[in-house]
N, C-alpha and C. Protein backbone atom coordinates (compact mmCIF):
# COMPACT_ATOMS: atom_id res chain seq x y z
N MET A 1 -7.29 -48.73 -63.10
CA MET A 1 -6.71 -48.33 -61.83
C MET A 1 -7.38 -49.14 -60.73
N SER A 2 -6.56 -49.81 -59.95
CA SER A 2 -7.10 -50.62 -58.87
C SER A 2 -7.29 -49.76 -57.62
N ALA A 3 -7.90 -50.35 -56.63
CA ALA A 3 -8.20 -49.62 -55.40
C ALA A 3 -6.92 -49.23 -54.66
N THR A 4 -5.94 -50.08 -54.66
CA THR A 4 -4.69 -49.74 -53.96
C THR A 4 -3.95 -48.62 -54.68
N GLU A 5 -4.02 -48.60 -56.00
CA GLU A 5 -3.37 -47.51 -56.74
C GLU A 5 -4.08 -46.18 -56.47
N ALA A 6 -5.42 -46.22 -56.36
CA ALA A 6 -6.18 -45.00 -56.09
C ALA A 6 -5.86 -44.46 -54.71
N VAL A 7 -5.78 -45.36 -53.73
CA VAL A 7 -5.46 -44.93 -52.36
C VAL A 7 -4.06 -44.37 -52.32
N THR A 8 -3.12 -45.00 -53.00
CA THR A 8 -1.74 -44.52 -53.02
C THR A 8 -1.66 -43.15 -53.69
N TYR A 9 -2.40 -42.95 -54.74
CA TYR A 9 -2.41 -41.67 -55.44
C TYR A 9 -2.96 -40.56 -54.55
N VAL A 10 -4.06 -40.85 -53.82
CA VAL A 10 -4.67 -39.83 -52.96
C VAL A 10 -3.74 -39.49 -51.80
N LEU A 11 -3.13 -40.48 -51.21
CA LEU A 11 -2.25 -40.25 -50.07
C LEU A 11 -0.94 -39.58 -50.48
N ALA A 12 -0.50 -39.76 -51.70
CA ALA A 12 0.77 -39.20 -52.15
C ALA A 12 0.67 -37.74 -52.55
N GLN A 13 -0.53 -37.20 -52.70
CA GLN A 13 -0.68 -35.82 -53.11
C GLN A 13 -0.26 -34.89 -51.98
N THR A 14 0.27 -33.76 -52.39
CA THR A 14 0.66 -32.76 -51.40
C THR A 14 -0.60 -32.05 -50.89
N PRO A 15 -0.64 -31.75 -49.63
CA PRO A 15 -1.82 -31.10 -49.09
C PRO A 15 -1.97 -29.68 -49.63
N VAL A 16 -3.20 -29.26 -49.75
CA VAL A 16 -3.49 -27.91 -50.23
C VAL A 16 -3.12 -26.94 -49.12
N PRO A 17 -2.46 -25.84 -49.45
CA PRO A 17 -2.11 -24.89 -48.39
C PRO A 17 -3.37 -24.35 -47.70
N VAL A 18 -3.33 -24.38 -46.41
CA VAL A 18 -4.47 -23.97 -45.60
C VAL A 18 -4.34 -22.48 -45.30
N THR A 19 -5.46 -21.78 -45.40
CA THR A 19 -5.45 -20.37 -45.03
C THR A 19 -5.24 -20.24 -43.54
N PRO A 20 -4.68 -19.16 -43.09
CA PRO A 20 -4.40 -19.03 -41.66
C PRO A 20 -5.66 -18.74 -40.82
N ASP A 21 -6.72 -19.54 -41.03
CA ASP A 21 -7.94 -19.40 -40.23
C ASP A 21 -7.86 -20.39 -39.07
N PRO A 22 -7.77 -19.91 -37.86
CA PRO A 22 -7.63 -20.82 -36.72
C PRO A 22 -8.95 -21.45 -36.30
N GLY A 23 -9.82 -21.81 -37.23
CA GLY A 23 -11.05 -22.51 -36.88
C GLY A 23 -12.11 -21.64 -36.27
N GLY A 24 -12.30 -20.45 -36.76
CA GLY A 24 -13.33 -19.57 -36.23
C GLY A 24 -12.89 -18.79 -35.01
N GLN A 25 -11.65 -18.90 -34.65
CA GLN A 25 -11.15 -18.20 -33.48
C GLN A 25 -10.41 -16.95 -33.92
N GLY A 26 -11.19 -15.93 -34.25
CA GLY A 26 -10.60 -14.67 -34.67
C GLY A 26 -10.11 -13.89 -33.46
N GLU A 27 -9.85 -12.60 -33.67
CA GLU A 27 -9.31 -11.81 -32.55
C GLU A 27 -10.36 -11.53 -31.47
N ASP A 28 -11.68 -11.69 -31.81
CA ASP A 28 -12.73 -11.47 -30.81
C ASP A 28 -13.16 -12.77 -30.12
N PHE A 29 -12.48 -13.86 -30.38
CA PHE A 29 -12.87 -15.14 -29.78
C PHE A 29 -12.66 -15.12 -28.27
N GLY A 30 -13.68 -15.54 -27.53
CA GLY A 30 -13.57 -15.61 -26.07
C GLY A 30 -13.94 -14.34 -25.36
N LYS A 31 -14.25 -13.29 -26.08
CA LYS A 31 -14.61 -12.03 -25.44
C LYS A 31 -16.14 -11.92 -25.40
N SER A 32 -16.64 -11.40 -24.30
CA SER A 32 -18.08 -11.23 -24.19
C SER A 32 -18.47 -9.82 -24.59
N SER A 33 -19.73 -9.67 -24.92
CA SER A 33 -20.21 -8.35 -25.33
C SER A 33 -21.05 -7.75 -24.21
N PRO A 34 -21.37 -6.48 -24.30
CA PRO A 34 -22.23 -5.85 -23.29
C PRO A 34 -23.63 -6.48 -23.26
N VAL A 35 -24.06 -7.06 -24.37
CA VAL A 35 -25.37 -7.72 -24.39
C VAL A 35 -25.37 -8.91 -23.43
N GLY A 36 -24.28 -9.63 -23.37
CA GLY A 36 -24.17 -10.76 -22.44
C GLY A 36 -24.26 -10.31 -21.00
N LEU A 37 -23.64 -9.20 -20.68
CA LEU A 37 -23.70 -8.67 -19.31
C LEU A 37 -25.13 -8.26 -18.96
N VAL A 38 -25.80 -7.58 -19.88
CA VAL A 38 -27.19 -7.16 -19.63
C VAL A 38 -28.08 -8.38 -19.44
N LEU A 39 -27.90 -9.39 -20.27
CA LEU A 39 -28.70 -10.60 -20.16
C LEU A 39 -28.46 -11.30 -18.83
N LEU A 40 -27.23 -11.35 -18.39
CA LEU A 40 -26.91 -11.96 -17.10
C LEU A 40 -27.56 -11.21 -15.95
N VAL A 41 -27.54 -9.89 -15.99
CA VAL A 41 -28.16 -9.07 -14.93
C VAL A 41 -29.68 -9.28 -14.93
N VAL A 42 -30.29 -9.33 -16.12
CA VAL A 42 -31.74 -9.56 -16.20
C VAL A 42 -32.10 -10.92 -15.61
N PHE A 43 -31.34 -11.95 -15.92
CA PHE A 43 -31.60 -13.27 -15.35
C PHE A 43 -31.45 -13.26 -13.82
N ALA A 44 -30.46 -12.57 -13.31
CA ALA A 44 -30.27 -12.49 -11.86
C ALA A 44 -31.45 -11.80 -11.18
N ILE A 45 -31.94 -10.72 -11.78
CA ILE A 45 -33.10 -10.02 -11.22
C ILE A 45 -34.33 -10.92 -11.26
N ALA A 46 -34.52 -11.66 -12.36
CA ALA A 46 -35.67 -12.57 -12.47
C ALA A 46 -35.61 -13.66 -11.40
N VAL A 47 -34.42 -14.18 -11.13
CA VAL A 47 -34.27 -15.22 -10.10
C VAL A 47 -34.61 -14.66 -8.73
N VAL A 48 -34.19 -13.44 -8.45
CA VAL A 48 -34.50 -12.83 -7.15
C VAL A 48 -36.02 -12.69 -6.99
N PHE A 49 -36.72 -12.21 -8.02
CA PHE A 49 -38.17 -12.07 -7.91
C PHE A 49 -38.87 -13.43 -7.80
N LEU A 50 -38.37 -14.44 -8.49
CA LEU A 50 -38.96 -15.77 -8.37
C LEU A 50 -38.78 -16.34 -6.97
N ILE A 51 -37.63 -16.11 -6.37
CA ILE A 51 -37.39 -16.61 -5.01
C ILE A 51 -38.30 -15.90 -4.02
N ARG A 52 -38.48 -14.59 -4.18
CA ARG A 52 -39.38 -13.84 -3.28
C ARG A 52 -40.81 -14.33 -3.42
N SER A 53 -41.26 -14.58 -4.64
CA SER A 53 -42.62 -15.06 -4.86
C SER A 53 -42.81 -16.45 -4.27
N MET A 54 -41.84 -17.31 -4.46
CA MET A 54 -41.94 -18.67 -3.93
C MET A 54 -41.97 -18.65 -2.41
N THR A 55 -41.19 -17.77 -1.80
CA THR A 55 -41.17 -17.67 -0.34
C THR A 55 -42.53 -17.22 0.18
N LYS A 56 -43.16 -16.25 -0.48
CA LYS A 56 -44.49 -15.80 -0.06
C LYS A 56 -45.51 -16.93 -0.15
N HIS A 57 -45.45 -17.70 -1.23
CA HIS A 57 -46.40 -18.79 -1.39
C HIS A 57 -46.15 -19.91 -0.39
N LEU A 58 -44.90 -20.18 -0.07
CA LEU A 58 -44.60 -21.23 0.89
C LEU A 58 -44.99 -20.84 2.31
N LYS A 59 -45.02 -19.55 2.62
CA LYS A 59 -45.45 -19.12 3.94
C LYS A 59 -46.95 -19.37 4.15
N LYS A 60 -47.71 -19.44 3.05
CA LYS A 60 -49.15 -19.68 3.14
C LYS A 60 -49.48 -21.15 3.38
N VAL A 61 -48.54 -22.04 3.11
CA VAL A 61 -48.78 -23.47 3.26
C VAL A 61 -48.72 -23.81 4.75
N PRO A 62 -49.74 -24.54 5.26
CA PRO A 62 -49.72 -24.88 6.69
C PRO A 62 -48.64 -25.91 7.00
N VAL A 63 -48.18 -25.88 8.23
CA VAL A 63 -47.15 -26.82 8.66
C VAL A 63 -47.74 -28.22 8.78
N VAL A 64 -48.94 -28.30 9.36
CA VAL A 64 -49.63 -29.57 9.53
C VAL A 64 -50.94 -29.50 8.73
N PHE A 65 -51.20 -30.52 7.96
CA PHE A 65 -52.44 -30.56 7.19
C PHE A 65 -53.52 -31.23 8.02
N ASP A 66 -54.52 -30.47 8.43
CA ASP A 66 -55.62 -30.98 9.23
C ASP A 66 -56.82 -31.19 8.32
N GLU A 67 -57.37 -32.40 8.27
CA GLU A 67 -58.47 -32.70 7.37
C GLU A 67 -59.74 -31.96 7.75
N GLN A 68 -59.98 -31.73 9.04
CA GLN A 68 -61.18 -31.02 9.47
C GLN A 68 -61.14 -29.57 9.01
N LYS A 69 -60.00 -28.95 9.14
CA LYS A 69 -59.86 -27.56 8.68
C LYS A 69 -59.97 -27.48 7.16
N ALA A 70 -59.44 -28.46 6.47
CA ALA A 70 -59.53 -28.47 5.01
C ALA A 70 -60.98 -28.64 4.57
N ALA A 71 -61.73 -29.49 5.26
CA ALA A 71 -63.13 -29.68 4.91
C ALA A 71 -63.94 -28.41 5.20
N ALA A 72 -63.61 -27.72 6.27
CA ALA A 72 -64.32 -26.48 6.60
C ALA A 72 -63.98 -25.37 5.61
N ALA A 73 -62.80 -25.41 5.06
CA ALA A 73 -62.38 -24.36 4.14
C ALA A 73 -62.78 -24.65 2.69
N ALA A 74 -63.30 -25.86 2.43
CA ALA A 74 -63.67 -26.22 1.06
C ALA A 74 -64.86 -25.37 0.60
N PRO A 75 -64.91 -25.03 -0.66
CA PRO A 75 -66.04 -24.25 -1.17
C PRO A 75 -67.36 -25.01 -1.02
N ALA A 76 -68.47 -24.28 -0.93
CA ALA A 76 -69.78 -24.88 -0.68
C ALA A 76 -70.19 -25.80 -1.83
N ARG A 77 -69.87 -25.46 -3.05
CA ARG A 77 -70.29 -26.30 -4.18
C ARG A 77 -69.59 -27.64 -4.16
N VAL A 78 -68.35 -27.69 -3.65
CA VAL A 78 -67.65 -28.96 -3.54
C VAL A 78 -68.31 -29.81 -2.47
N LYS A 79 -68.70 -29.20 -1.36
CA LYS A 79 -69.37 -29.93 -0.29
C LYS A 79 -70.71 -30.47 -0.78
N ARG A 80 -71.46 -29.67 -1.56
CA ARG A 80 -72.74 -30.12 -2.08
C ARG A 80 -72.55 -31.28 -3.04
N ALA A 81 -71.54 -31.20 -3.88
CA ALA A 81 -71.28 -32.26 -4.84
C ALA A 81 -70.90 -33.56 -4.15
N GLU A 82 -70.18 -33.48 -3.07
CA GLU A 82 -69.81 -34.69 -2.34
C GLU A 82 -70.98 -35.24 -1.56
N ALA A 83 -71.87 -34.38 -1.06
CA ALA A 83 -73.00 -34.82 -0.25
C ALA A 83 -74.08 -35.48 -1.11
N GLU A 84 -74.36 -34.96 -2.30
CA GLU A 84 -75.40 -35.49 -3.16
C GLU A 84 -74.85 -36.66 -3.96
N PRO A 85 -75.56 -37.79 -3.95
CA PRO A 85 -75.09 -38.91 -4.80
C PRO A 85 -75.35 -38.57 -6.25
N ALA A 86 -74.49 -39.05 -7.09
CA ALA A 86 -74.63 -38.78 -8.52
C ALA A 86 -75.84 -39.55 -9.04
N GLU A 87 -76.71 -38.87 -9.78
CA GLU A 87 -77.90 -39.53 -10.32
C GLU A 87 -77.51 -40.36 -11.53
N GLU A 88 -78.15 -41.55 -11.63
CA GLU A 88 -77.88 -42.43 -12.76
C GLU A 88 -78.72 -41.97 -13.94
N PRO A 89 -78.22 -42.10 -15.14
CA PRO A 89 -79.04 -41.80 -16.31
C PRO A 89 -80.23 -42.76 -16.40
N GLU A 90 -81.27 -42.36 -17.09
CA GLU A 90 -82.51 -43.13 -17.18
C GLU A 90 -82.27 -44.52 -17.77
N ALA A 91 -81.41 -44.64 -18.76
CA ALA A 91 -81.16 -45.93 -19.40
C ALA A 91 -80.52 -46.91 -18.43
N GLU A 92 -79.60 -46.45 -17.60
CA GLU A 92 -78.94 -47.34 -16.65
C GLU A 92 -79.91 -47.80 -15.57
N ARG A 93 -80.83 -46.93 -15.14
CA ARG A 93 -81.80 -47.31 -14.12
C ARG A 93 -82.73 -48.41 -14.64
N SER A 94 -83.19 -48.28 -15.88
CA SER A 94 -84.11 -49.27 -16.41
C SER A 94 -83.42 -50.63 -16.59
N GLU A 95 -82.14 -50.64 -16.94
CA GLU A 95 -81.42 -51.89 -17.09
C GLU A 95 -81.06 -52.48 -15.73
N ALA A 96 -80.76 -51.66 -14.78
CA ALA A 96 -80.31 -52.14 -13.47
C ALA A 96 -81.46 -52.70 -12.65
N LYS A 97 -82.67 -52.13 -12.75
CA LYS A 97 -83.81 -52.56 -11.95
C LYS A 97 -84.87 -53.16 -12.86
N PRO A 98 -85.10 -54.45 -12.75
CA PRO A 98 -86.13 -55.04 -13.60
C PRO A 98 -87.54 -54.59 -13.17
N GLY A 99 -88.41 -54.48 -14.14
CA GLY A 99 -89.79 -54.04 -13.86
C GLY A 99 -90.61 -55.16 -13.25
N LYS A 100 -91.92 -54.90 -13.01
CA LYS A 100 -92.79 -55.89 -12.37
C LYS A 100 -93.00 -57.12 -13.26
N GLY A 101 -93.10 -56.92 -14.57
CA GLY A 101 -93.38 -58.03 -15.46
C GLY A 101 -92.17 -58.84 -15.84
N GLU A 102 -90.97 -58.37 -15.53
CA GLU A 102 -89.75 -59.07 -15.94
C GLU A 102 -89.27 -59.96 -14.83
N ALA A 103 -88.66 -61.06 -15.20
CA ALA A 103 -88.09 -61.97 -14.22
C ALA A 103 -86.66 -61.53 -13.93
N SER A 104 -86.18 -61.85 -12.68
CA SER A 104 -84.84 -61.46 -12.33
C SER A 104 -83.82 -62.40 -12.81
């Protein structure tokens, strides 16, 4: 049997009768359930609370950012960390600064 004979044989067969299934669209297709309504209401309530929370947080943000006020409001440990220079480890100091007996 050649390829053309096989194709002709397959195409010449009568189709198998299809059951009257409209592709998963039964009588309940397109209808929503009460669970969907409850879920939609819960999402709407969550959005309302998120908007209220965001509004409260945005009211705390200043209109103009002043660097002097920000520096005054910074915690003391941050100010101390910025004021004190970071100490170098002992190994880096010995390599960076030659001793009396070493040439530069």
